[in-house]
Short mmCIF file of C-alpha atoms in Angstrom, two decimals:
data_model
loop_
_atom_site.label_atom_id
_atom_site.label_comp_id
_atom_site.label_asym_id
_atom_site.label_seq_id
_atom_site.Cartn_x
_atom_site.Cartn_y
_atom_site.Cartn_z
CA GLY A 20 -12.48 -7.88 -5.34
CA GLN A 21 -12.66 -5.11 -2.81
CA GLN A 22 -13.57 -1.70 -4.21
CA VAL A 23 -13.39 1.68 -2.55
CA MET A 24 -15.32 4.58 -4.03
CA GLN A 25 -15.08 8.25 -3.17
CA ILE A 26 -17.53 11.05 -3.86
CA PRO A 27 -17.40 13.66 -5.09
CA GLN A 28 -14.55 13.29 -7.53
CA TYR A 29 -14.10 17.06 -7.58
CA GLN A 30 -15.01 19.62 -4.96
CA HIS A 31 -14.88 23.37 -5.62
CA VAL A 32 -15.12 25.24 -2.35
CA GLN A 33 -15.25 28.92 -1.53
CA GLU A 34 -12.60 29.84 1.00
CA GLY A 35 -14.13 29.82 4.45
CA GLU A 36 -16.87 27.31 3.63
CA ASP A 37 -17.20 23.76 4.95
CA PHE A 38 -17.41 20.59 2.88
CA THR A 39 -17.52 16.83 3.27
CA THR A 40 -16.11 14.05 1.15
CA TYR A 41 -17.34 10.48 1.40
CA CYS A 42 -15.72 7.08 1.08
CA ASN A 43 -17.60 3.81 0.55
CA SER A 44 -16.28 0.26 0.44
CA SER A 45 -17.88 -2.77 -1.19
CA THR A 46 -16.73 -4.90 1.75
CA THR A 47 -16.23 -4.46 5.48
CA LEU A 48 -12.90 -2.86 6.31
CA SER A 49 -10.61 -3.61 9.21
CA ASN A 50 -9.63 0.06 9.24
CA ILE A 51 -9.70 3.18 7.09
CA GLN A 52 -6.83 5.52 6.36
CA TRP A 53 -6.82 8.98 4.82
CA TYR A 54 -4.03 10.51 2.76
CA LYS A 55 -3.54 13.94 1.20
CA GLN A 56 -1.70 14.57 -2.05
CA ARG A 57 -0.80 18.14 -2.92
CA PRO A 58 -0.67 19.05 -6.63
CA GLY A 59 2.50 17.61 -8.12
CA GLY A 60 3.34 15.83 -4.88
CA HIS A 61 2.97 12.43 -3.32
CA PRO A 62 0.40 11.08 -0.85
CA VAL A 63 1.01 11.87 2.80
CA PHE A 64 -0.66 9.91 5.59
CA LEU A 65 -3.18 11.91 7.63
CA ILE A 66 -4.97 9.54 9.96
CA GLN A 67 -6.18 6.00 10.62
CA LEU A 68 -9.53 4.95 12.09
CA VAL A 69 -9.99 1.46 13.45
CA LYS A 70 -13.10 1.26 15.61
CA SER A 71 -16.68 1.19 14.42
CA GLY A 72 -18.19 4.69 14.71
CA GLU A 73 -14.85 6.25 15.56
CA VAL A 74 -14.45 10.01 15.15
CA LYS A 75 -11.10 11.80 15.13
CA LYS A 76 -10.23 15.44 14.67
CA GLN A 77 -7.14 17.18 13.37
CA LYS A 78 -7.62 20.91 13.73
CA ARG A 79 -10.24 21.76 11.08
CA LEU A 80 -10.47 18.19 9.75
CA THR A 81 -12.94 15.68 11.20
CA PHE A 82 -12.75 12.04 10.20
CA GLN A 83 -15.47 9.48 10.85
CA PHE A 84 -15.63 5.70 10.41
CA GLY A 85 -19.08 4.25 9.87
CA GLU A 86 -20.81 1.88 12.28
CA ALA A 87 -20.72 -0.93 9.74
CA LYS A 88 -17.04 -0.21 8.92
CA LYS A 89 -17.88 0.14 5.25
CA ASN A 90 -17.84 3.89 4.91
CA SER A 91 -16.00 6.94 6.11
CA SER A 92 -16.14 10.69 5.76
CA LEU A 93 -13.83 13.67 5.95
CA HIS A 94 -15.31 17.03 6.90
CA ILE A 95 -13.24 20.19 6.54
CA THR A 96 -14.37 23.30 8.37
CA ALA A 97 -13.59 26.85 7.18
CA THR A 98 -11.64 25.74 4.12
CA GLN A 99 -8.33 27.47 3.47
CA THR A 100 -6.14 27.62 0.37
CA THR A 101 -3.73 25.26 2.13
CA ASP A 102 -6.43 22.57 1.93
CA VAL A 103 -5.99 22.32 -1.85
CA GLY A 104 -5.10 18.82 -2.98
CA THR A 105 -6.52 15.36 -3.48
CA TYR A 106 -7.77 13.44 -0.46
CA PHE A 107 -7.67 9.67 -0.67
CA CYS A 108 -9.26 7.14 1.60
CA ALA A 109 -7.81 3.65 1.75
CA GLY A 110 -8.73 0.52 3.62
CA TYR A 111 -7.61 -2.97 4.44
CA GLY A 112 -10.12 -5.72 3.80
CA ALA A 113 -10.47 -9.09 5.46
CA ALA A 114 -7.23 -10.42 3.99
CA GLY A 115 -5.37 -7.59 5.68
CA ASN A 116 -2.33 -7.50 3.45
CA LYS A 117 -3.33 -5.02 0.75
CA LEU A 118 -4.42 -1.43 1.11
CA THR A 119 -7.09 -0.49 -1.44
CA PHE A 120 -7.30 3.19 -2.36
CA GLY A 121 -10.32 5.14 -3.43
CA GLY A 122 -10.18 7.34 -6.52
CA GLY A 123 -9.75 10.48 -4.44
CA THR A 124 -11.57 13.79 -4.07
CA ARG A 125 -9.75 16.67 -5.69
CA VAL A 126 -10.35 19.86 -3.73
CA LEU A 127 -10.04 23.27 -5.33
CA VAL A 128 -10.42 26.39 -3.20
CA LYS A 129 -11.69 29.69 -4.55
CA PRO A 130 -10.25 32.66 -2.67
CA ASP B 12 8.72 11.40 2.25
CA GLY B 13 11.43 11.58 4.87
CA GLY B 14 13.61 8.57 4.14
CA ILE B 15 12.25 7.19 0.90
CA THR B 16 13.98 8.15 -2.29
CA GLN B 17 12.99 7.40 -5.84
CA SER B 18 15.04 8.01 -8.92
CA PRO B 19 14.89 9.37 -11.43
CA LYS B 20 12.16 12.00 -10.97
CA TYR B 21 11.38 12.05 -14.68
CA LEU B 22 12.07 9.24 -17.11
CA PHE B 23 11.56 8.99 -20.82
CA ARG B 24 11.61 5.70 -22.62
CA LYS B 25 11.21 4.53 -26.14
CA GLU B 26 8.59 1.94 -26.91
CA GLY B 27 9.89 -1.59 -26.63
CA GLN B 28 12.52 -0.79 -23.98
CA ASN B 29 12.61 -2.09 -20.45
CA VAL B 30 13.27 0.47 -17.73
CA THR B 31 14.02 0.11 -14.03
CA LEU B 32 12.78 2.54 -11.39
CA SER B 33 14.71 2.82 -8.17
CA CYS B 34 13.24 2.93 -4.66
CA GLU B 35 15.35 3.09 -1.50
CA GLN B 36 14.30 3.57 2.11
CA ASN B 37 16.28 4.10 5.30
CA LEU B 38 13.32 3.83 7.67
CA ASN B 39 14.10 0.20 8.53
CA HIS B 40 10.65 -0.76 7.25
CA ASP B 41 9.93 -4.39 6.44
CA ALA B 42 7.25 -3.77 3.83
CA MET B 43 7.57 -1.96 0.52
CA TYR B 44 5.00 -1.24 -2.16
CA TRP B 45 4.76 -0.02 -5.75
CA TYR B 46 1.73 1.91 -7.00
CA ARG B 47 0.78 3.35 -10.31
CA GLN B 48 -1.19 6.61 -10.57
CA ASP B 49 -2.75 7.83 -13.80
CA PRO B 50 -3.88 11.46 -14.24
CA GLY B 51 -6.90 12.20 -12.09
CA GLN B 52 -6.99 8.63 -10.79
CA GLY B 53 -6.36 6.85 -7.53
CA LEU B 54 -3.48 4.55 -6.70
CA ARG B 55 -3.35 1.02 -8.01
CA LEU B 56 -1.08 -1.58 -6.42
CA ILE B 57 1.47 -3.20 -8.72
CA TYR B 58 3.62 -5.33 -6.38
CA TYR B 59 4.36 -5.47 -2.69
CA SER B 60 6.92 -7.11 -0.48
CA GLN B 61 6.59 -7.79 3.22
CA ILE B 62 10.00 -9.35 3.72
CA VAL B 63 13.32 -9.63 1.93
CA ASN B 64 13.42 -12.15 -0.92
CA ASP B 65 9.65 -12.36 -1.07
CA PHE B 66 7.06 -10.34 -2.96
CA GLN B 67 3.47 -10.66 -4.17
CA LYS B 68 1.54 -9.42 -7.15
CA GLY B 69 -0.85 -6.58 -6.63
CA ASP B 70 -3.87 -5.73 -8.74
CA ILE B 71 -2.04 -4.71 -11.93
CA ALA B 72 1.22 -6.72 -12.00
CA GLU B 73 1.17 -7.66 -15.68
CA GLY B 74 4.10 -6.13 -17.57
CA TYR B 75 6.04 -5.33 -14.40
CA SER B 76 8.67 -7.16 -12.35
CA VAL B 77 10.34 -6.51 -9.00
CA SER B 78 13.08 -7.83 -6.76
CA ARG B 79 13.73 -7.51 -3.03
CA GLU B 80 17.31 -8.58 -2.42
CA LYS B 81 17.88 -6.00 0.32
CA LYS B 82 15.56 -4.63 2.97
CA GLU B 83 16.27 -1.07 1.86
CA SER B 84 15.67 -1.51 -1.85
CA PHE B 85 12.69 -2.51 -4.01
CA PRO B 86 13.34 -1.71 -7.69
CA LEU B 87 10.54 -1.92 -10.24
CA THR B 88 11.14 -2.89 -13.87
CA VAL B 89 8.62 -1.78 -16.43
CA THR B 90 8.94 -4.23 -19.27
CA SER B 91 8.06 -3.88 -22.92
CA ALA B 92 5.07 -6.11 -22.21
CA GLN B 93 3.37 -3.28 -20.31
CA LYS B 94 1.02 -1.90 -22.93
CA ASN B 95 0.46 1.56 -21.48
CA PRO B 96 3.37 2.39 -19.18
CA THR B 97 3.11 6.19 -19.16
CA ALA B 98 2.13 7.07 -15.59
CA PHE B 99 3.29 8.37 -12.23
CA TYR B 100 4.94 5.58 -10.19
CA LEU B 101 4.96 5.79 -6.43
CA CYS B 102 6.96 3.65 -4.06
CA ALA B 103 5.94 3.34 -0.41
CA SER B 104 7.16 1.58 2.68
CA GLY B 105 5.60 0.56 5.98
CA GLN B 106 6.41 -1.34 9.11
CA GLY B 107 4.48 -4.32 7.79
CA ALA B 108 1.87 -4.40 10.52
CA TYR B 109 -0.88 -6.75 9.43
CA SER B 110 -4.04 -4.85 8.36
CA THR B 111 -2.97 -1.59 10.01
CA ASP B 112 0.17 -0.64 8.14
CA THR B 113 0.40 3.05 7.30
CA GLN B 114 2.45 3.85 4.25
CA TYR B 115 5.14 6.41 3.66
CA PHE B 116 5.50 7.46 0.07
CA GLY B 117 8.50 8.52 -1.94
CA PRO B 118 8.40 11.54 -4.27
CA GLY B 119 7.55 9.39 -7.29
CA THR B 120 8.87 8.88 -10.82
CA ARG B 121 6.99 10.20 -13.84
CA LEU B 122 7.53 7.80 -16.73
CA THR B 123 6.74 8.86 -20.26
CA VAL B 124 6.93 6.48 -23.18
CA LEU B 125 7.74 8.23 -26.43
#
């Protein structure tokens, strides 16, 4: 079955630094979605990418969908303490009816 | 979030008991989903429903059952057959758009089996 992997599993970042988290699928995806889960909270939808090579920005967050539609990345610039949480990528495969989540990247920010 | 409620927030159960988790949404969404999250893990799909009176198994349906008698409600029963039920259970809903559906999550229920 379809598998979605995320690396790294944990990311310790100094406040003000940049970092990138990566998402890789075993199969081609029709789209990729990103969610953020704050500690003790529930996942909240951030963004969806549909086109091959698509890049979208939300303030300090930049999301990219790979050319082959099998990978994606999230780059955060000038990390702040509000960025703490777990970031999940998720994608629909060819069947299109189930969203498969990656294991998440847990981000910890050092002030 | 915003229109999806789950109850209770915390639930304790003795081994061998069935327990039902509630999920209600007032977003007029067609699709509803149940996920399980274990500590430090991602989300795994238990069951989903794209229309009233119809539902499909997800990746880890064994030991769980659901019903979808109303559009607004999608309760999940954790049966005694589920061997390791302690987890965080998340309900979500979406408009049901094929292969592009974004999901709105409820606050979750933390189930602990004593």
